[in-house]
Coordinates of C-alpha atoms in Angstrom, one line a residue:
M1 CA 5.5 24.3 56.6
A2 CA 9.1 23.5 55.7
G3 CA 9.7 21.8 59.1
V4 CA 6.7 19.5 58.5
V5 CA 8.1 18.5 55.1
A6 CA 11.5 17.9 56.5
I7 CA 10.2 15.8 59.4
T8 CA 8.1 13.8 56.9
L9 CA 11.0 13.1 54.6
V10 CA 13.3 12.1 57.6
Y11 CA 10.7 9.7 58.9
L12 CA 10.1 8.2 55.4
G13 CA 13.9 7.8 55.0
F14 CA 14.1 6.2 58.4
V15 CA 11.4 3.7 57.5
W16 CA 13.0 2.9 54.1
I17 CA 16.5 2.4 55.6
V18 CA 15.5 0.4 58.7
F19 CA 12.7 -1.8 57.2
F20 CA 13.6 -2.1 53.5
K21 CA 17.2 -1.2 52.8
L22 CA 19.1 -2.7 55.7
R23 CA 16.2 -4.8 57.0
W24 CA 17.1 -4.4 60.6
L25 CA 13.4 -4.8 61.6
R26 CA 10.5 -6.5 60.0
F27 CA 7.7 -4.0 58.9
T28 CA 4.8 -5.4 60.8
P29 CA 1.1 -4.2 60.8
T30 CA 1.9 -2.6 64.2
W31 CA 4.7 -0.5 62.6
G32 CA 2.3 0.3 59.8
L33 CA -0.3 1.7 62.2
I34 CA 2.4 3.7 64.0
S35 CA 3.6 5.2 60.7
V36 CA 0.0 6.1 59.6
F37 CA -0.7 7.6 63.0
F38 CA 2.5 9.7 62.9
L39 CA 1.9 10.9 59.3
L40 CA -1.7 11.9 60.1
H41 CA -0.6 14.0 63.0
L42 CA 1.9 15.7 60.8
L43 CA -1.0 16.6 58.4
I44 CA -2.8 18.3 61.2
V45 CA -0.1 20.9 61.4
P46 CA -0.7 22.5 57.9
L47 CA -4.4 22.2 58.4
V48 CA -4.2 24.2 61.6
G49 CA -1.8 26.6 60.0
M50 CA -4.2 27.1 57.1
R51 CA -7.1 27.9 59.4
M52 CA -5.1 30.5 61.3
Q53 CA -3.0 32.0 58.5
S54 CA -5.5 31.8 55.6
P55 CA -9.0 31.4 57.0
F56 CA -11.5 30.2 54.4
T57 CA -15.3 30.4 54.5
S58 CA -18.1 29.8 52.1
D59 CA -20.7 31.5 54.3
V60 CA -20.6 34.8 52.3
R61 CA -23.4 37.2 51.4
V62 CA -23.4 40.3 49.1
V63 CA -24.9 43.3 50.9
R64 CA -26.1 46.4 49.2
H65 CA -27.8 49.4 50.8
T66 CA -31.6 49.7 50.0
V67 CA -33.9 52.6 50.3
Q68 CA -37.6 52.1 51.0
L69 CA -39.6 54.5 48.8
V70 CA -42.5 55.8 50.9
P71 CA -44.6 58.8 49.8
R72 CA -44.2 61.7 52.2
L73 CA -47.7 63.0 51.9
P74 CA -50.2 63.9 54.7
E75 CA -53.2 62.1 53.3
Q76 CA -54.2 59.5 50.8
T77 CA -53.3 60.7 47.3
L78 CA -54.0 59.4 43.8
V79 CA -51.0 58.1 41.8
T80 CA -51.2 59.9 38.4
D81 CA -48.0 58.7 36.8
V82 CA -45.5 55.8 37.2
R83 CA -42.3 56.5 35.3
V84 CA -40.3 53.4 36.3
K85 CA -40.4 49.7 35.8
E86 CA -39.2 46.7 37.7
N87 CA -35.4 46.3 37.5
M88 CA -35.0 49.7 35.9
P89 CA -31.8 51.6 36.6
V90 CA -32.3 55.2 37.7
K91 CA -30.1 58.2 38.5
K92 CA -30.3 60.4 41.5
G93 CA -33.0 63.1 41.0
D94 CA -35.0 61.1 38.4
V95 CA -38.8 61.4 39.0
L96 CA -40.1 58.0 39.8
F97 CA -43.7 58.6 40.7
V98 CA -46.1 61.5 40.4
F99 CA -49.1 62.0 42.7
D100 CA -52.2 64.2 42.3
K101 CA -51.1 67.8 42.8
S102 CA -54.5 69.6 42.8
I103 CA -55.1 69.5 46.6
F104 CA -51.5 70.5 47.4
Q105 CA -51.4 73.3 44.8
A106 CA -54.6 74.8 46.4
Q107 CA -53.0 74.6 49.9
V108 CA -49.9 76.4 48.6
R109 CA -52.1 79.2 47.1
S110 CA -54.0 79.5 50.4
A111 CA -50.7 79.7 52.3
Q112 CA -49.4 82.3 49.9
A113 CA -52.5 84.4 50.5
A114 CA -52.1 84.0 54.3
V115 CA -48.5 85.3 54.0
V116 CA -49.6 88.4 52.2
A117 CA -52.4 89.0 54.7
A118 CA -50.0 88.6 57.6
Q119 CA -47.6 91.1 56.0
Q120 CA -50.4 93.6 55.6
N121 CA -51.6 93.0 59.2
A122 CA -48.0 93.8 60.3
K123 CA -48.2 97.1 58.5
I124 CA -51.7 97.8 60.1
L125 CA -50.2 97.1 63.5
E126 CA -47.6 99.7 62.9
A127 CA -50.3 102.2 61.8
D128 CA -52.3 101.3 64.9
I129 CA -49.4 102.5 67.0
A130 CA -49.5 105.9 65.3
I131 CA -53.2 106.2 65.8
A132 CA -52.9 105.2 69.4
K133 CA -50.2 107.9 70.0
D134 CA -52.5 110.5 68.5
S135 CA -55.4 109.4 70.7
V136 CA -53.1 109.7 73.8
A137 CA -52.0 113.2 72.7
R138 CA -55.7 114.3 72.2
A139 CA -56.7 112.8 75.5
Q140 CA -53.8 114.6 77.2
S141 CA -54.9 117.9 75.6
D142 CA -58.4 117.4 76.8
L143 CA -57.2 116.7 80.3
D144 CA -55.0 119.8 80.4
F145 CA -57.9 122.0 79.2
A146 CA -60.3 120.5 81.7
T147 CA -57.8 120.9 84.5
V148 CA -57.3 124.7 83.7
Q149 CA -61.0 125.2 83.5
Q150 CA -61.5 123.4 86.8
D151 CA -59.0 125.6 88.5
R152 CA -60.5 128.8 87.0
F153 CA -64.1 127.9 87.9
A154 CA -63.1 126.7 91.4
T155 CA -61.4 130.1 92.0
L156 CA -64.5 132.0 90.8
A157 CA -66.7 129.9 93.0
D158 CA -64.5 130.6 96.0
Q159 CA -64.7 134.4 95.3
R160 CA -68.5 134.0 94.7
A161 CA -68.0 135.3 91.2
G162 CA -69.2 132.1 89.7
S163 CA -71.5 129.2 90.5
Q164 CA -70.4 126.1 92.4
E165 CA -72.3 124.0 89.9
S166 CA -70.0 125.1 87.0
A167 CA -66.9 124.3 89.2
D168 CA -68.3 120.8 89.9
R169 CA -69.1 120.3 86.2
W170 CA -65.4 120.9 85.3
T171 CA -64.3 118.7 88.1
T172 CA -66.3 115.9 86.5
R173 CA -64.8 116.8 83.1
V174 CA -61.3 116.4 84.6
L175 CA -62.1 112.9 85.9
S176 CA -63.6 111.9 82.5
A177 CA -60.5 113.2 80.7
Q178 CA -58.2 111.3 83.1
A179 CA -60.1 108.1 82.3
S180 CA -60.0 108.8 78.6
L181 CA -56.2 109.4 78.8
A182 CA -55.7 106.1 80.7
K183 CA -57.7 104.3 78.1
A184 CA -55.8 105.8 75.3
Q185 CA -52.5 104.9 77.0
E186 CA -53.6 101.3 77.4
E187 CA -54.6 101.1 73.8
Q188 CA -51.2 102.5 72.8
K189 CA -49.5 99.9 74.9
R190 CA -51.6 97.1 73.5
A191 CA -50.8 98.2 69.9
E192 CA -47.0 98.4 70.7
L193 CA -47.1 94.9 72.3
A194 CA -48.9 93.5 69.3
Y195 CA -46.3 95.1 67.0
A196 CA -43.4 94.0 69.2
S197 CA -44.3 90.3 68.7
Q198 CA -41.3 89.7 66.5
I199 CA -38.4 87.3 65.8
D200 CA -35.3 88.8 64.3
G201 CA -37.4 91.9 63.3
I202 CA -40.2 89.9 61.6
N203 CA -43.7 89.7 63.0
T204 CA -44.6 86.3 64.4
S205 CA -47.8 86.2 62.4
V206 CA -45.8 86.6 59.2
I207 CA -43.3 83.9 60.4
Q208 CA -46.2 81.5 61.1
A209 CA -47.8 82.1 57.7
E210 CA -44.4 81.6 56.0
A211 CA -43.9 78.4 57.9
Q212 CA -47.3 77.1 56.7
L213 CA -46.4 78.1 53.2
E214 CA -43.1 76.1 53.4
Q215 CA -44.9 73.1 54.7
A216 CA -47.5 73.3 51.9
Q217 CA -44.7 73.7 49.3
Y218 CA -42.9 70.8 50.9
Y219 CA -45.9 68.5 50.4
L220 CA -46.4 69.9 46.8
D221 CA -42.8 69.1 46.0
N222 CA -43.2 65.6 47.4
T223 CA -46.0 64.9 44.9
E224 CA -43.0 64.0 42.7
L225 CA -41.1 61.1 44.4
K226 CA -37.5 61.3 43.1
A227 CA -34.7 58.8 43.3
P228 CA -32.5 59.7 46.3
Q229 CA -29.4 57.9 44.8
D230 CA -28.3 56.0 41.7
G231 CA -29.7 52.5 41.8
V232 CA -32.2 49.9 40.5
I233 CA -35.9 49.8 41.2
V234 CA -37.2 46.5 42.6
N235 CA -40.4 45.4 44.4
L236 CA -42.6 47.8 42.4
Q237 CA -46.0 47.7 44.0
V238 CA -47.9 50.7 42.6
Q239 CA -49.6 51.5 39.3
E240 CA -51.4 54.5 37.9
G241 CA -54.8 55.0 39.4
M242 CA -53.9 53.5 42.8
V243 CA -54.2 55.5 46.0
A244 CA -51.0 55.7 48.0
G245 CA -50.8 56.5 51.7
T246 CA -53.5 54.3 53.1
F247 CA -50.8 52.6 55.3
R248 CA -47.9 54.9 55.9
V249 CA -45.7 52.0 57.2
G250 CA -45.3 50.4 53.8
A251 CA -43.2 51.3 50.8
I252 CA -44.5 51.4 47.2
A253 CA -41.1 50.3 45.8
S254 CA -37.4 49.7 46.9
L255 CA -34.3 51.1 45.5
I256 CA -31.1 49.0 45.5
V257 CA -28.3 51.6 45.7
D258 CA -25.4 51.3 43.3
E259 CA -22.7 52.7 45.6
N260 CA -20.7 50.9 48.3
P261 CA -21.6 47.3 48.0
Y262 CA -19.7 44.9 50.2
L263 CA -19.5 41.3 51.3
L264 CA -20.2 39.8 54.7
A265 CA -18.2 36.7 55.4
A266 CA -18.9 34.7 58.6
Y267 CA -15.9 33.2 60.3
R268 CA -15.3 31.1 63.3
Q269 CA -13.9 33.1 66.2
E270 CA -10.6 31.3 66.3
N271 CA -10.0 32.0 62.6
L272 CA -10.0 35.7 63.3
M273 CA -7.0 35.6 65.6
N274 CA -4.6 37.0 63.0
V275 CA -7.1 38.9 60.8
R276 CA -6.6 42.7 60.6
E277 CA -8.2 45.5 58.7
G278 CA -6.6 46.1 55.3
Q279 CA -5.4 42.5 54.7
P280 CA -5.8 41.1 51.2
V281 CA -8.7 38.8 50.4
V282 CA -9.2 36.3 47.5
I283 CA -12.9 36.1 46.6
S284 CA -15.0 33.6 44.6
L285 CA -18.5 34.6 43.6
N286 CA -21.2 32.1 42.7
N287 CA -22.3 34.1 39.7
Y288 CA -18.8 33.9 38.3
P289 CA -18.0 30.2 38.4
G290 CA -14.3 29.4 37.9
K291 CA -13.2 33.0 38.5
H292 CA -11.7 34.7 41.5
F293 CA -11.3 38.3 42.5
T294 CA -9.3 40.4 45.0
G295 CA -10.5 42.5 47.8
R296 CA -9.5 43.6 51.3
V297 CA -10.8 43.4 54.9
A298 CA -12.7 46.6 55.7
E299 CA -13.6 45.8 59.3
I300 CA -14.5 43.0 61.7
W301 CA -17.9 43.2 63.4
W302 CA -17.2 42.1 66.9
A303 CA -20.8 41.6 67.7
S304 CA -23.4 38.9 67.8
R305 CA -27.1 39.0 68.7
R306 CA -26.7 36.1 71.0
G307 CA -25.0 38.4 73.6
Q308 CA -27.9 40.9 73.5
Y309 CA -30.8 40.8 76.0
L310 CA -33.8 43.1 75.8
P311 CA -34.5 45.0 79.1
S312 CA -37.1 43.0 81.0
G313 CA -37.7 41.5 84.4
D314 CA -37.7 38.0 83.0
L315 CA -34.8 35.8 83.7
P316 CA -33.2 34.1 80.6
V317 CA -34.3 30.6 79.9
F318 CA -31.2 28.9 78.6
P319 CA -32.8 25.9 76.8
D320 CA -34.4 28.5 74.5
I321 CA -31.0 29.9 73.6
P322 CA -28.7 27.4 71.7
L323 CA -25.5 28.2 73.6
H324 CA -24.0 25.0 72.5
T325 CA -23.8 26.1 68.9
E326 CA -20.8 28.2 68.0
V327 CA -21.3 31.9 67.1
R328 CA -19.6 33.1 63.9
L329 CA -18.6 36.7 63.5
P330 CA -19.0 38.7 60.3
V331 CA -16.1 40.3 58.4
K332 CA -16.8 43.1 56.1
I333 CA -15.0 42.8 52.8
V334 CA -14.8 45.3 49.9
M335 CA -13.9 44.4 46.3
D336 CA -10.9 46.0 44.6
D337 CA -12.7 46.1 41.2
P338 CA -15.9 48.3 41.5
D339 CA -17.2 47.1 38.2
V340 CA -17.8 43.5 39.3
R341 CA -21.5 42.8 39.3
L342 CA -22.6 42.0 42.9
P343 CA -26.2 40.9 43.1
I344 CA -27.7 41.7 46.5
G345 CA -28.0 38.5 48.6
G346 CA -25.5 36.6 46.3
G347 CA -23.2 34.1 47.8
G348 CA -19.6 33.0 47.4
A349 CA -16.4 32.2 49.3
T350 CA -13.5 34.2 50.7
L351 CA -10.0 33.5 51.7
I352 CA -8.2 36.1 53.9
L353 CA -4.4 36.1 53.5
T354 CA -3.0 37.2 56.9
S355 CA 0.6 36.6 55.9
D356 CA 3.0 35.3 53.2
S357 CA 3.3 32.0 55.0
P358 CA 3.3 28.8 52.8
F359 CA 0.2 27.7 54.7
T360 CA -1.8 30.2 52.5
W361 CA -1.2 28.0 49.5
L362 CA -3.5 25.3 51.0
G363 CA -6.2 27.9 51.5
Q364 CA -5.9 29.1 47.9
I365 CA -6.3 25.5 46.7
S366 CA -9.5 25.3 48.7
L367 CA -10.8 28.6 47.3
R368 CA -10.0 27.7 43.7
T369 CA -11.6 24.2 44.2
Y370 CA -14.7 26.0 45.4
A371 CA -14.7 28.4 42.4
W372 CA -14.4 25.6 39.8
S373 CA -16.9 23.4 41.6
R374 CA -19.6 26.0 41.0
W375 CA -19.7 24.7 37.4
I376 CA -21.2 21.4 38.6
Y377 CA -22.4 22.0 42.1
P378 CA -25.2 22.1 43.1
L379 CA -26.2 19.5 40.5
P380 CA -29.4 20.5 38.6
I381 CA -31.5 17.5 39.6

């Protein structure tokens, strides 16, 4: 910057001495055009320096996180109470909407009963194992007795001291006792398998019933839709007596979150050559005409939708894509003062100070001119 001023002063001194002081040459229109041409080119230097050292843009938008408030209920439900209004500030955990609880309370009671029944059934399964073991012991005792009798009567029949019919009868009793024992053993195994259906020592039927109870309780809790964060309610589309949940894709209201607002400033690609995270930023907001604020560069989003192509077998048709227009890249900027009111979607201008170069003064003049011009522009015609 100092060099440009020095060259300008030297040239003006040369013109004054040669053409006006000593009058060595006559200042003709040709020399006038040459002088204007030379001075205009000198003016380009600070303009280029301003664009690279203190990039300025008025393409700025205020961005705030928004939460779409959608009822998390499995069926259409009557809205019984609306506790918020449009543009009403709310705190995290505040109840915003209340839905009819009767159906979901009944489902919770039914699920609670199912849990108790499943716990009792688990105890019954344990008792069934004891009963099955007793049945096995009794069948084994019957088999042992029948086997002894079979041997006794078979010996008597061989010695012709008893009838063969009695020996055959006890043989049949042994076969029947063996079948009864096998059946009792299978029933014991079945009872043990039913009781062994566990996860971490808890019967699976109990776990399933408890899961259904948790789901029923979840839906009951969601009959009160609460604010997930501090913010302001906008786009309120529900009133008492309406039925919510007809179309699950839509929200009944939106919440503009108070925390972490930021600015997105679009810059030409060459302007970002010297921009780095953490650099100071001077900010003008349209809702504060004549004022300016400070901030810093949070990050540069090195991305543009123009470079994205959806997977398909179709070749790109370049006339449909305006490649001749220059892509601007967004820079995320955060304010130093968290108490400044930032309306979502609001506009303004930003000036990034990449260095302490004198070129930044030209950019600051541009930003302050923009800030004061908001008093009269755009004109209310």
